[in-house]
């Protein structure tokens, strides 16, 4: 299959995520990696992530959790720095599996509690040690696979933030973190073989997706919004697990 038939849907997913439905953007690289090298896919989509990040920041500039940003941004930047050093030696398959397990664990825990009719625990609050731990993992996963959604949401969703505050916090974190990837990608030569002629169309598709995601976030009720995020997180986690296990079996 020609990669172009998956690149544009992937760019639309990235934009929709930046508009507020955060998990769906992390499906983009695994989708394109079905037909091309995942490192090349991540590098090709990085400009789309960066442009739509800042569109998203403009949309949510008044809605964010400052205490979480103070914890998450340093943790994610540390994760990007760590991933830059380990990218040549860390098996990508193991990282995909770990990221998928985190997302699957969160969904099963949340839905299992609902099925068993257990009362929801009290909402958590921003906390330094858990926040840094999840954010470090998110930074590593973001650099290698653009799959920071599961660890980020495992930390933020239990806080039960208002939907706009949740979306804005993620938008600001990812805007900073995706920019921080550029030096590492450039030095590693991951932009050398890209088809730059594709980028304007992909970026425009991503920006259109951002508007779509912002509209969906505005019209969905809070409870439905959380369920949509969890459903997308589950789908992403299954894809990551499948890809990771396949990579271990067939290196």
PDB file of N, CA and C in Angstrom, residues 93-94 97 241-251:
ATOM      1  N   UNK A  93      10.453  -2.448  20.518  1.00  0.00           N
ATOM      2  CA  UNK A  93       9.340  -3.351  20.819  1.00  0.00           C
ATOM      3  C   UNK A  93       9.014  -3.353  22.308  1.00  0.00           C
ATOM      4  N   UNK A  94      10.045  -3.326  23.164  1.00  0.00           N
ATOM      5  CA  UNK A  94       9.798  -3.340  24.604  1.00  0.00           C
ATOM      6  C   UNK A  94       9.116  -2.063  25.064  1.00  0.00           C
ATOM      7  N   UNK A  97       5.469  -2.240  24.129  1.00  0.00           N
ATOM      8  CA  UNK A  97       4.740  -3.122  25.041  1.00  0.00           C
ATOM      9  C   UNK A  97       4.486  -2.427  26.376  1.00  0.00           C
ATOM     10  N   UNK A 241       0.564  -2.913  21.960  1.00  0.00           N
ATOM     11  CA  UNK A 241       0.931  -4.244  22.438  1.00  0.00           C
ATOM     12  C   UNK A 241       1.139  -5.212  21.282  1.00  0.00           C
ATOM     13  N   UNK A 242       0.219  -5.197  20.325  1.00  0.00           N
ATOM     14  CA  UNK A 242       0.316  -6.101  19.179  1.00  0.00           C
ATOM     15  C   UNK A 242       1.593  -5.835  18.391  1.00  0.00           C
ATOM     16  N   UNK A 243       1.865  -4.558  18.141  1.00  0.00           N
ATOM     17  CA  UNK A 243       3.060  -4.205  17.383  1.00  0.00           C
ATOM     18  C   UNK A 243       4.333  -4.578  18.160  1.00  0.00           C
ATOM     19  N   UNK A 244       4.334  -4.340  19.464  1.00  0.00           N
ATOM     20  CA  UNK A 244       5.505  -4.660  20.270  1.00  0.00           C
ATOM     21  C   UNK A 244       5.781  -6.144  20.338  1.00  0.00           C
ATOM     22  N   UNK A 245       4.740  -6.942  20.575  1.00  0.00           N
ATOM     23  CA  UNK A 245       4.911  -8.399  20.657  1.00  0.00           C
ATOM     24  C   UNK A 245       5.357  -8.959  19.299  1.00  0.00           C
ATOM     25  N   UNK A 246       4.751  -8.444  18.230  1.00  0.00           N
ATOM     26  CA  UNK A 246       5.170  -8.885  16.902  1.00  0.00           C
ATOM     27  C   UNK A 246       6.633  -8.559  16.651  1.00  0.00           C
ATOM     28  N   UNK A 247       7.079  -7.382  17.128  1.00  0.00           N
ATOM     29  CA  UNK A 247       8.474  -6.988  16.957  1.00  0.00           C
ATOM     30  C   UNK A 247       9.422  -7.886  17.714  1.00  0.00           C
ATOM     31  N   UNK A 248       8.998  -8.391  18.877  1.00  0.00           N
ATOM     32  CA  UNK A 248       9.854  -9.303  19.634  1.00  0.00           C
ATOM     33  C   UNK A 248       9.917 -10.682  18.977  1.00  0.00           C
ATOM     34  N   UNK A 249       8.781 -11.134  18.456  1.00  0.00           N
ATOM     35  CA  UNK A 249       8.729 -12.459  17.834  1.00  0.00           C
ATOM     36  C   UNK A 249       9.424 -12.479  16.486  1.00  0.00           C
ATOM     37  N   UNK A 250       9.236 -11.371  15.721  1.00  0.00           N
ATOM     38  CA  UNK A 250       9.820 -11.292  14.388  1.00  0.00           C
ATOM     39  C   UNK A 250      10.704 -10.045  14.306  1.00  0.00           C
ATOM     40  N   UNK A 251      11.859 -10.069  14.930  1.00  0.00           N
ATOM     41  CA  UNK A 251      12.736  -8.880  14.930  1.00  0.00           C
ATOM     42  C   UNK A 251      13.226  -8.528  13.533  1.00  0.00           C
TER      43      UNK A 251
END
